[in-house]
Amino acid sequence: MPETISSLADILYPLTPEEFFRDYHGRKPVHIPGDGAKLASVMDWKTLSGLLGQSGLWSSKSLQLVLDTRILDAGDYCRPGLDREGREAMMADLQKVGVWLRRGASLVCNDIDSLTPGLKATANALEQGVGGKAQGNLYCSWQAHQAFGSHFDTHDVYALHVEGEKTWRIYQRHFEDPIAHPYFKSLGQDFHDKHKGPISLEVTLKPGDVLYLPRGWYHDALASGQTSVHIAFGLTSVIGLDLISMLFERAVQDPLFRKTVPSPDQGPDQAMADHLAALGARVAEFVREPAVVRQFAAFMRGYHYDRGTLNLPDDALAKRWRRRNANLKVTRGANGWQLGDDRRAVPIPPGVEGPVSWVISRESFSESEFAAAHPSLNETARRQLLTELGNMKVVEVA
């Protein structure tokens, strides 16, 4: 039976999460060799063929073809049609797609992280283990044909290699923490080729291998075997600009931010400068307000995609629960694990801190999802824990 992915540790093995966060995360790339069974549940040729056969999934946005660094026009491989919502769209014509693949075009399947249980489990494991939003794209390439030129990404990349071989080149130079902003998106290939620097690392990925690239690191890749398939999971984390966005709503409530700024053309510049300084000082006060800190903490805990599941018939017959308080967190105190917020905390019985953390990290869940996530708890223990959390107003029946 193929192994399954249920945690960040499964993805990184044999590298431990502790080693990853200590030595590599946000710092430098790392190649993690594996074996073919490690990622067998994520993707294989049969699964990919089955997904492509669901023609209603694939429009010019979700499926792209790239031939020797040139992205093909939608008209080259699509036909006018209706998507699943009945809207007019350019839908992939699989016969035309096959013609281009035989010519050596690379296949790019976008936003696939929710299409199969294996992909969904891997994306969830990344989000829970690292924090952030994980989005997966599949790249299928053929020997001697390069899809994309040297570039950097504006998110961390976890490349999970599942079929064939591909050689990656990582370059010496990198941008410091680029983001998905037009400034970074508009840099042309000439700019990248000029600024990437010499090759600092070259690795050939084989089935079961994982390559981690922090955002901003220049790289390119070329299939070195006859075929190559990998899933690139891009992970976007919370950044300081998210705080700025959140503070806008807080500033709306403050008269100082609604006051007209002194014009530099109708008086000394110092009046305007003093007003700007006062605004900056007020922002500094905002970020120290407990309510703002709690709100941002809740934003960070909820910063992930909701890939809910429905297991029939059990979920139609079993209870579904929802979280009542998004500000709760599990922390380790002097006497063990505890559950609480910034005001108070209660002890967690030994051995259930993991299930409790799982519960409070989700907006809602079914009893079957809870059971699948924590098979070590028997049914009696699971129901008792949910009942106790319900009595504590942590969760309620949905």
C-alpha positions as a Markdown table, in Angstrom:
| # | Residue | x | y | z |
|---|---|---|---|---|
| 1 | Met | 0.0 | 0.0 | 0.0 |
| 2 | Pro | 1.3 | 3.5 | -0.8 |
| 3 | Glu | 2.3 | 5.5 | 2.2 |
| 4 | Thr | 0.1 | 8.5 | 3.0 |
| 5 | Ile | 1.0 | 12.1 | 3.9 |
| 6 | Ser | -0.6 | 13.3 | 7.1 |
| 7 | Ser | 2.0 | 15.7 | 8.6 |
| 8 | Leu | 4.9 | 18.0 | 7.7 |
| 9 | Ala | 7.2 | 15.3 | 9.1 |
| 10 | Asp | 6.0 | 12.9 | 6.4 |
| 11 | Ile | 6.8 | 15.4 | 3.7 |
| 12 | Leu | 10.3 | 16.3 | 5.0 |
| 13 | Tyr | 11.4 | 12.8 | 6.1 |
| 14 | Pro | 14.2 | 11.9 | 6.7 |
| 15 | Leu | 14.8 | 15.5 | 7.6 |
| 16 | Thr | 13.0 | 16.4 | 10.8 |
| 17 | Pro | 10.8 | 19.5 | 11.1 |
| 18 | Glu | 13.1 | 20.7 | 13.9 |
| 19 | Glu | 16.1 | 20.5 | 11.5 |
| 20 | Phe | 14.1 | 22.1 | 8.7 |
| 21 | Phe | 13.0 | 25.2 | 10.8 |
| 22 | Arg | 16.4 | 25.5 | 12.4 |
| 23 | Asp | 18.6 | 25.4 | 9.3 |
| 24 | Tyr | 16.5 | 26.0 | 6.1 |
| 25 | His | 13.1 | 27.5 | 6.5 |
| 26 | Gly | 13.2 | 31.1 | 5.0 |
| 27 | Arg | 17.0 | 30.8 | 4.8 |
| 28 | Lys | 18.2 | 28.6 | 2.0 |
| 29 | Pro | 17.2 | 25.7 | -0.3 |
| 30 | Val | 17.4 | 22.1 | 0.6 |
| 31 | His | 17.1 | 18.9 | -1.4 |
| 32 | Ile | 15.6 | 16.0 | 0.6 |
| 33 | Pro | 16.1 | 12.6 | -1.1 |
| 34 | Gly | 13.3 | 10.1 | -0.6 |
| 35 | Asp | 12.1 | 6.8 | -2.1 |
| 36 | Gly | 9.3 | 6.2 | -4.6 |
| 37 | Ala | 6.8 | 5.0 | -2.0 |
| 38 | Lys | 7.1 | 8.2 | 0.0 |
| 39 | Leu | 5.0 | 10.4 | -2.3 |
| 40 | Ala | 3.0 | 7.6 | -4.1 |
| 41 | Ser | -0.3 | 8.8 | -2.5 |
| 42 | Val | 0.2 | 12.3 | -3.9 |
| 43 | Met | 0.2 | 11.6 | -7.6 |
| 44 | Asp | 1.0 | 9.0 | -10.3 |
| 45 | Trp | 0.3 | 8.6 | -14.0 |
| 46 | Lys | -3.0 | 6.8 | -13.5 |
| 47 | Thr | -4.3 | 9.6 | -11.2 |
| 48 | Leu | -3.1 | 12.3 | -13.5 |
| 49 | Ser | -4.8 | 10.7 | -16.5 |
| 50 | Gly | -8.0 | 10.3 | -14.6 |
| 51 | Leu | -8.0 | 14.0 | -13.6 |
| 52 | Leu | -7.4 | 15.1 | -17.2 |
| 53 | Gly | -10.2 | 12.9 | -18.3 |
| 54 | Gln | -12.6 | 15.1 | -16.3 |
| 55 | Ser | -12.7 | 17.6 | -19.1 |
| 56 | Gly | -15.0 | 20.0 | -17.3 |
| 57 | Leu | -12.3 | 20.8 | -14.9 |
| 58 | Trp | -9.9 | 22.3 | -17.4 |
| 59 | Ser | -10.1 | 25.7 | -18.9 |
| 60 | Ser | -7.3 | 27.9 | -20.2 |
| 61 | Lys | -6.8 | 29.2 | -16.6 |
| 62 | Ser | -6.5 | 25.8 | -14.9 |
| 63 | Leu | -4.6 | 24.1 | -17.7 |
| 64 | Gln | -1.7 | 25.7 | -19.6 |
| 65 | Leu | 0.8 | 24.4 | -22.1 |
| 66 | Val | 4.4 | 25.8 | -22.3 |
| 67 | Leu | 6.7 | 24.9 | -25.2 |
| 68 | Asp | 10.4 | 25.9 | -24.8 |
| 69 | Thr | 9.6 | 28.7 | -22.4 |
| 70 | Arg | 6.7 | 30.1 | -24.5 |
| 71 | Ile | 3.2 | 29.9 | -23.0 |
| 72 | Leu | 0.8 | 28.8 | -25.7 |
| 73 | Asp | -2.2 | 30.9 | -26.5 |
| 74 | Ala | -5.5 | 29.5 | -25.3 |
| 75 | Gly | -6.7 | 29.3 | -28.9 |
| 76 | Asp | -3.9 | 26.8 | -29.7 |
| 77 | Tyr | -5.4 | 24.1 | -27.4 |
| 78 | Cys | -8.8 | 25.2 | -26.3 |
| 79 | Arg | -12.3 | 25.6 | -27.8 |
| 80 | Pro | -15.2 | 27.9 | -26.7 |
| 81 | Gly | -17.5 | 26.2 | -24.3 |
| 82 | Leu | -19.2 | 26.3 | -21.0 |
| 83 | Asp | -17.6 | 25.7 | -17.6 |
| 84 | Arg | -19.2 | 23.8 | -14.8 |
| 85 | Glu | -21.1 | 26.9 | -13.7 |
| 86 | Gly | -22.5 | 27.4 | -17.2 |
| 87 | Arg | -20.3 | 30.4 | -18.0 |
| 88 | Glu | -18.7 | 30.9 | -21.4 |
| 89 | Ala | -15.0 | 30.0 | -21.2 |
| 90 | Met | -12.1 | 28.6 | -23.3 |
| 91 | Met | -12.2 | 24.9 | -22.3 |
| 92 | Ala | -9.3 | 22.6 | -23.0 |
| 93 | Asp | -9.6 | 20.3 | -26.0 |
| 94 | Leu | -7.8 | 17.2 | -24.9 |
| 95 | Gln | -7.2 | 16.0 | -28.5 |
| 96 | Lys | -5.4 | 19.3 | -29.2 |
| 97 | Val | -3.6 | 19.1 | -25.8 |
| 98 | Gly | -2.3 | 15.6 | -26.8 |
| 99 | Val | -0.9 | 17.0 | -30.1 |
| 100 | Trp | 1.1 | 19.6 | -28.3 |
| 101 | Leu | 2.3 | 17.2 | -25.7 |
| 102 | Arg | 3.7 | 15.0 | -28.5 |
| 103 | Arg | 5.6 | 18.0 | -29.8 |
| 104 | Gly | 7.2 | 18.4 | -26.4 |
| 105 | Ala | 5.0 | 21.0 | -24.7 |
| 106 | Ser | 5.0 | 20.9 | -20.9 |
| 107 | Leu | 1.7 | 20.5 | -19.2 |
| 108 | Val | 0.8 | 22.8 | -16.2 |
| 109 | Cys | -2.3 | 22.0 | -14.1 |
| 110 | Asn | -3.1 | 24.9 | -11.8 |
| 111 | Asp | -4.9 | 24.9 | -8.4 |
| 112 | Ile | -5.1 | 21.1 | -8.1 |
| 113 | Asp | -4.5 | 20.9 | -4.3 |
| 114 | Ser | -8.2 | 19.9 | -3.6 |
| 115 | Leu | -8.8 | 17.5 | -6.5 |
| 116 | Thr | -7.7 | 14.2 | -4.8 |
| 117 | Pro | -7.5 | 13.0 | -1.2 |
| 118 | Gly | -3.7 | 12.7 | -1.6 |
| 119 | Leu | -3.2 | 16.2 | -2.8 |
| 120 | Lys | -5.6 | 17.6 | -0.2 |
| 121 | Ala | -3.8 | 15.8 | 2.6 |
| 122 | Thr | -0.4 | 17.1 | 1.5 |
| 123 | Ala | -1.7 | 20.7 | 1.2 |
| 124 | Asn | -3.3 | 20.5 | 4.7 |
| 125 | Ala | -0.1 | 19.0 | 6.1 |
| 126 | Leu | 1.9 | 21.9 | 4.8 |
| 127 | Glu | -0.5 | 24.5 | 6.1 |
| 128 | Gln | -0.7 | 22.9 | 9.5 |
| 129 | Gly | 3.0 | 22.3 | 9.8 |
| 130 | Val | 4.3 | 25.6 | 8.5 |
| 131 | Gly | 1.4 | 28.0 | 8.7 |
| 132 | Gly | 0.0 | 29.8 | 5.7 |
| 133 | Lys | -1.9 | 29.0 | 2.5 |
| 134 | Ala | -0.7 | 26.2 | 0.3 |
| 135 | Gln | -1.7 | 26.1 | -3.4 |
| 136 | Gly | -0.5 | 23.3 | -5.7 |
| 137 | Asn | 0.4 | 23.2 | -9.4 |
| 138 | Leu | 1.4 | 20.2 | -11.4 |
| 139 | Tyr | 4.2 | 20.3 | -14.0 |
| 140 | Cys | 4.6 | 17.5 | -16.5 |
| 141 | Ser | 7.7 | 17.8 | -18.7 |
| 142 | Trp | 9.5 | 15.9 | -21.4 |
| 143 | Gln | 13.3 | 15.4 | -21.9 |
| 144 | Ala | 15.2 | 18.3 | -23.6 |
| 145 | His | 12.2 | 20.7 | -23.4 |
| 146 | Gln | 12.4 | 23.5 | -20.8 |
| 147 | Ala | 9.1 | 25.1 | -19.7 |
| 148 | Phe | 10.2 | 28.2 | -17.9 |
| 149 | Gly | 13.4 | 30.4 | -17.9 |
| 150 | Ser | 15.3 | 31.3 | -14.8 |
| 151 | His | 13.1 | 33.1 | -12.3 |
| 152 | Phe | 12.2 | 33.4 | -8.6 |
| 153 | Asp | 8.8 | 32.9 | -7.0 |
| 154 | Thr | 7.1 | 35.2 | -4.6 |
| 155 | His | 6.2 | 32.4 | -2.2 |
| 156 | Asp | 8.0 | 29.5 | -0.7 |
| 157 | Val | 8.1 | 26.4 | -2.9 |
| 158 | Tyr | 7.9 | 22.8 | -1.9 |
| 159 | Ala | 8.5 | 20.7 | -5.0 |
| 160 | Leu | 7.4 | 17.1 | -4.6 |
| 161 | His | 8.8 | 14.9 | -7.3 |
| 162 | Val | 6.6 | 11.9 | -8.3 |
| 163 | Glu | 7.6 | 10.6 | -11.7 |
| 164 | Gly | 10.7 | 10.5 | -13.9 |
| 165 | Glu | 13.7 | 12.8 | -13.3 |
| 166 | Lys | 14.3 | 16.6 | -13.5 |
| 167 | Thr | 17.4 | 18.6 | -12.9 |
| 168 | Trp | 17.1 | 21.8 | -11.0 |
| 169 | Arg | 19.6 | 24.6 | -11.0 |
| 170 | Ile | 19.5 | 27.0 | -8.1 |
| 171 | Tyr | 21.5 | 30.3 | -8.6 |
| 172 | Gln | 23.6 | 32.2 | -6.2 |
| 173 | Arg | 21.6 | 35.5 | -6.1 |
| 174 | His | 18.1 | 36.0 | -4.7 |
| 175 | Phe | 15.7 | 38.7 | -3.8 |
| 176 | Glu | 14.9 | 39.3 | -0.1 |
| 177 | Asp | 11.3 | 38.3 | 0.6 |
| 178 | Pro | 9.5 | 39.3 | -2.7 |
| 179 | Ile | 5.7 | 39.4 | -2.6 |
| 180 | Ala | 2.9 | 39.0 | -5.2 |
| 181 | His | 3.1 | 42.7 | -6.3 |
| 182 | Pro | 3.3 | 44.0 | -9.8 |
| 183 | Tyr | 6.8 | 45.3 | -9.1 |
| 184 | Phe | 8.1 | 41.8 | -8.7 |
| 185 | Lys | 5.8 | 40.2 | -11.3 |
| 186 | Ser | 6.7 | 42.6 | -14.1 |
| 187 | Leu | 10.5 | 42.0 | -14.1 |
| 188 | Gly | 11.3 | 40.6 | -17.5 |
| 189 | Gln | 13.5 | 37.6 | -18.5 |
| 190 | Asp | 16.4 | 39.8 | -19.4 |
| 191 | Phe | 16.4 | 41.2 | -15.9 |
| 192 | His | 16.3 | 37.7 | -14.4 |
| 193 | Asp | 19.1 | 36.4 | -16.6 |
| 194 | Lys | 21.3 | 39.4 | -15.7 |
| 195 | His | 20.7 | 39.2 | -11.9 |
| 196 | Lys | 20.5 | 35.5 | -11.1 |
| 197 | Gly | 24.3 | 35.0 | -10.7 |
| 198 | Pro | 26.2 | 31.7 | -11.1 |
| 199 | Ile | 24.8 | 28.3 | -10.3 |
| 200 | Ser | 25.2 | 27.5 | -6.6 |
| 201 | Leu | 23.4 | 24.1 | -6.4 |
| 202 | Glu | 22.4 | 21.6 | -9.1 |
| 203 | Val | 20.3 | 18.5 | -8.1 |
| 204 | Thr | 18.4 | 15.9 | -10.0 |
| 205 | Leu | 15.1 | 15.0 | -8.4 |
| 206 | Lys | 13.8 | 11.5 | -8.5 |
| 207 | Pro | 10.4 | 10.0 | -7.3 |
| 208 | Gly | 10.1 | 10.6 | -3.6 |
| 209 | Asp | 12.4 | 13.6 | -3.5 |
| 210 | Val | 11.5 | 17.0 | -2.1 |
| 211 | Leu | 13.1 | 20.3 | -2.9 |
| 212 | Tyr | 12.4 | 23.4 | -0.8 |
| 213 | Leu | 13.0 | 26.8 | -2.2 |
| 214 | Pro | 12.5 | 29.9 | -0.1 |
| 215 | Arg | 10.8 | 32.7 | -1.9 |
| 216 | Gly | 13.1 | 34.9 | -4.0 |
| 217 | Trp | 15.7 | 32.2 | -4.9 |
| 218 | Tyr | 16.5 | 32.1 | -8.6 |
| 219 | His | 16.1 | 28.7 | -10.2 |
| 220 | Asp | 15.2 | 26.8 | -13.4 |
| 221 | Ala | 14.6 | 23.1 | -14.2 |
| 222 | Leu | 14.9 | 20.7 | -17.1 |
| 223 | Ala | 13.6 | 17.2 | -17.4 |
| 224 | Ser | 16.7 | 14.9 | -17.4 |
| 225 | Gly | 14.7 | 11.7 | -17.9 |
| 226 | Gln | 12.3 | 10.9 | -20.7 |
| 227 | Thr | 9.4 | 12.1 | -18.5 |
| 228 | Ser | 9.1 | 14.2 | -15.4 |
| 229 | Val | 6.2 | 15.1 | -13.1 |
| 230 | His | 6.3 | 17.2 | -9.9 |
| 231 | Ile | 3.8 | 19.1 | -7.8 |
| 232 | Ala | 4.9 | 22.5 | -6.7 |
| 233 | Phe | 3.1 | 23.6 | -3.6 |
| 234 | Gly | 3.5 | 27.3 | -3.1 |
| 235 | Leu | 3.1 | 28.4 | 0.5 |
| 236 | Thr | 2.1 | 32.0 | 1.2 |
| 237 | Ser | 2.5 | 33.2 | 4.9 |
| 238 | Val | 1.2 | 36.1 | 6.8 |
| 239 | Ile | 3.5 | 39.2 | 6.4 |
| 240 | Gly | 3.7 | 42.7 | 7.9 |
| 241 | Leu | 1.6 | 44.2 | 5.1 |
| 242 | Asp | -1.3 | 42.1 | 6.3 |
| 243 | Leu | -1.1 | 44.0 | 9.6 |
| 244 | Ile | -1.2 | 47.3 | 7.7 |
| 245 | Ser | -4.4 | 46.1 | 5.9 |
| 246 | Met | -6.0 | 45.1 | 9.2 |
| 247 | Leu | -5.1 | 48.4 | 10.8 |
| 248 | Phe | -7.1 | 50.3 | 8.2 |
| 249 | Glu | -10.3 | 49.3 | 9.8 |
| 250 | Arg | -8.9 | 50.2 | 13.2 |
| 251 | Ala | -7.8 | 53.6 | 11.9 |
| 252 | Val | -11.3 | 54.4 | 10.6 |
| 253 | Gln | -12.5 | 54.5 | 14.2 |
| 254 | Asp | -9.9 | 57.1 | 15.2 |
| 255 | Pro | -10.7 | 60.8 | 14.5 |
| 256 | Leu | -7.1 | 61.6 | 14.0 |
| 257 | Phe | -7.0 | 59.5 | 10.8 |
| 258 | Arg | -10.2 | 61.1 | 9.5 |
| 259 | Lys | -8.8 | 64.6 | 10.0 |
| 260 | Thr | -7.5 | 66.5 | 6.9 |
| 261 | Val | -3.8 | 66.4 | 6.6 |
| 262 | Pro | -2.2 | 70.0 | 6.6 |
| 263 | Ser | -1.3 | 70.9 | 3.0 |
| 264 | Pro | 2.4 | 71.6 | 2.3 |
| 265 | Asp | 1.3 | 74.3 | -0.2 |
| 266 | Gln | -0.8 | 76.3 | 2.4 |
| 267 | Gly | 1.7 | 76.5 | 5.2 |
| 268 | Pro | 5.1 | 75.3 | 6.5 |
| 269 | Asp | 6.0 | 71.7 | 5.7 |
| 270 | Gln | 6.6 | 71.1 | 9.4 |
| 271 | Ala | 2.8 | 71.2 | 10.1 |
| 272 | Met | 2.3 | 68.3 | 7.6 |
| 273 | Ala | 5.4 | 66.5 | 9.0 |
| 274 | Asp | 4.1 | 66.8 | 12.6 |
| 275 | His | 0.8 | 65.4 | 11.5 |
| 276 | Leu | 2.4 | 62.4 | 9.8 |
| 277 | Ala | 4.5 | 61.8 | 12.9 |
| 278 | Ala | 1.3 | 61.9 | 15.1 |
| 279 | Leu | -0.3 | 59.3 | 12.7 |
| 280 | Gly | 2.7 | 57.1 | 13.0 |
| 281 | Ala | 2.7 | 57.3 | 16.8 |
| 282 | Arg | -1.0 | 56.4 | 16.9 |
| 283 | Val | -0.3 | 53.3 | 14.7 |
| 284 | Ala | 2.4 | 52.3 | 17.3 |
| 285 | Glu | -0.3 | 52.6 | 20.0 |
| 286 | Phe | -2.7 | 50.5 | 17.9 |
| 287 | Val | -0.4 | 47.5 | 17.6 |
| 288 | Arg | -0.1 | 47.4 | 21.4 |
| 289 | Glu | -3.8 | 47.2 | 22.0 |
| 290 | Pro | -4.7 | 43.7 | 23.3 |
| 291 | Ala | -7.8 | 43.6 | 21.0 |
| 292 | Val | -5.6 | 44.3 | 18.0 |
| 293 | Val | -3.1 | 41.6 | 19.0 |
| 294 | Arg | -5.9 | 39.1 | 19.6 |
| 295 | Gln | -7.5 | 40.0 | 16.2 |
| 296 | Phe | -4.2 | 39.5 | 14.4 |
| 297 | Ala | -3.5 | 36.3 | 16.2 |
| 298 | Ala | -7.0 | 35.0 | 15.1 |
| 299 | Phe | -6.2 | 36.1 | 11.6 |
| 300 | Met | -3.0 | 34.1 | 11.5 |
| 301 | Arg | -4.6 | 31.0 | 12.9 |
| 302 | Gly | -7.3 | 31.2 | 10.3 |
| 303 | Tyr | -4.9 | 31.9 | 7.4 |
| 304 | His | -5.4 | 28.7 | 5.5 |
| 305 | Tyr | -7.7 | 27.3 | 2.8 |
| 306 | Asp | -10.7 | 25.4 | 3.9 |
| 307 | Arg | -10.6 | 22.0 | 2.2 |
| 308 | Gly | -13.6 | 20.5 | 3.8 |
| 309 | Thr | -14.5 | 16.9 | 3.2 |
| 310 | Leu | -17.8 | 15.0 | 3.2 |
| 311 | Asn | -17.7 | 11.3 | 3.9 |
| 312 | Leu | -20.9 | 9.6 | 3.0 |
| 313 | Pro | -23.0 | 8.2 | 4.5 |
| 314 | Asp | -21.3 | 8.7 | 7.9 |
| 315 | Asp | -21.3 | 12.5 | 7.7 |
| 316 | Ala | -25.0 | 12.6 | 6.8 |
| 317 | Leu | -25.7 | 10.6 | 10.0 |
| 318 | Ala | -23.0 | 11.9 | 12.4 |
| 319 | Lys | -22.7 | 15.2 | 14.2 |
| 320 | Arg | -20.7 | 18.1 | 12.8 |
| 321 | Trp | -19.0 | 20.5 | 15.2 |
| 322 | Arg | -17.9 | 24.1 | 14.9 |
| 323 | Arg | -15.4 | 26.2 | 16.8 |
| 324 | Arg | -16.9 | 29.0 | 19.0 |
| 325 | Asn | -13.8 | 31.0 | 19.8 |
| 326 | Ala | -11.1 | 31.7 | 17.2 |
| 327 | Asn | -8.8 | 33.2 | 19.8 |
| 328 | Leu | -8.1 | 30.0 | 21.7 |
| 329 | Lys | -4.6 | 28.4 | 21.6 |
| 330 | Val | -2.7 | 25.5 | 23.1 |
| 331 | Thr | 0.4 | 26.5 | 25.1 |
| 332 | Arg | 2.8 | 24.7 | 27.3 |
| 333 | Gly | 2.8 | 26.0 | 30.9 |
| 334 | Ala | 4.8 | 25.2 | 34.0 |
| 335 | Asn | 2.6 | 22.2 | 34.8 |
| 336 | Gly | 1.9 | 20.9 | 31.3 |
| 337 | Trp | -0.2 | 21.8 | 28.3 |
| 338 | Gln | -3.1 | 24.3 | 28.6 |
| 339 | Leu | -5.9 | 25.7 | 26.6 |
| 340 | Gly | -6.9 | 29.3 | 26.8 |
| 341 | Asp | -6.7 | 32.9 | 25.5 |
| 342 | Asp | -4.9 | 36.0 | 26.8 |
| 343 | Arg | -7.1 | 36.2 | 29.9 |
| 344 | Arg | -7.2 | 32.6 | 31.3 |
| 345 | Ala | -6.2 | 29.1 | 30.6 |
| 346 | Val | -7.2 | 25.6 | 31.8 |
| 347 | Pro | -5.1 | 22.5 | 31.9 |
| 348 | Ile | -5.3 | 19.8 | 29.2 |
| 349 | Pro | -5.3 | 16.2 | 30.3 |
| 350 | Pro | -2.0 | 14.5 | 29.2 |
| 351 | Gly | -2.1 | 12.9 | 25.8 |
| 352 | Val | -4.9 | 14.9 | 24.3 |
| 353 | Glu | -3.1 | 18.2 | 23.6 |
| 354 | Gly | -2.8 | 17.1 | 19.9 |
| 355 | Pro | -6.5 | 16.4 | 19.4 |
| 356 | Val | -7.4 | 19.7 | 21.2 |
| 357 | Ser | -5.0 | 21.6 | 19.0 |
| 358 | Trp | -6.5 | 20.0 | 15.9 |
| 359 | Val | -10.1 | 21.0 | 17.1 |
| 360 | Ile | -9.3 | 24.6 | 17.7 |
| 361 | Ser | -7.5 | 25.0 | 14.4 |
| 362 | Arg | -10.6 | 24.3 | 12.4 |
| 363 | Glu | -13.7 | 26.4 | 11.8 |
| 364 | Ser | -15.8 | 23.2 | 11.6 |
| 365 | Phe | -15.3 | 19.4 | 11.4 |
| 366 | Ser | -17.3 | 16.2 | 11.3 |
| 367 | Glu | -16.8 | 13.3 | 13.8 |
| 368 | Ser | -15.5 | 11.1 | 11.0 |
| 369 | Glu | -12.8 | 13.7 | 10.2 |
| 370 | Phe | -11.9 | 13.9 | 13.9 |
| 371 | Ala | -11.6 | 10.1 | 14.0 |
| 372 | Ala | -9.5 | 9.9 | 10.9 |
| 373 | Ala | -7.1 | 12.5 | 12.2 |
| 374 | His | -6.7 | 10.8 | 15.6 |
| 375 | Pro | -7.0 | 7.1 | 15.2 |
| 376 | Ser | -5.2 | 6.4 | 18.5 |
| 377 | Leu | -8.3 | 7.7 | 20.4 |
| 378 | Asn | -11.0 | 5.2 | 20.6 |
| 379 | Glu | -14.6 | 6.2 | 20.0 |
| 380 | Thr | -15.5 | 6.6 | 23.7 |
| 381 | Ala | -12.5 | 8.9 | 24.3 |
| 382 | Arg | -13.3 | 11.0 | 21.2 |
| 383 | Arg | -16.9 | 11.5 | 22.2 |
| 384 | Gln | -15.9 | 12.3 | 25.8 |
| 385 | Leu | -13.4 | 14.9 | 24.7 |
| 386 | Leu | -15.9 | 16.6 | 22.3 |
| 387 | Thr | -18.5 | 16.6 | 25.0 |
| 388 | Glu | -16.1 | 18.2 | 27.5 |
| 389 | Leu | -15.1 | 20.8 | 24.9 |
| 390 | Gly | -18.7 | 21.5 | 24.3 |
| 391 | Asn | -19.4 | 22.0 | 28.0 |
| 392 | Met | -16.5 | 24.4 | 28.1 |
| 393 | Lys | -18.0 | 26.4 | 25.2 |
| 394 | Val | -15.0 | 25.7 | 22.9 |
| 395 | Val | -17.1 | 23.9 | 20.3 |
| 396 | Glu | -20.8 | 23.4 | 19.6 |
| 397 | Val | -22.9 | 21.2 | 17.4 |
| 398 | Ala | -23.2 | 22.7 | 13.9 |
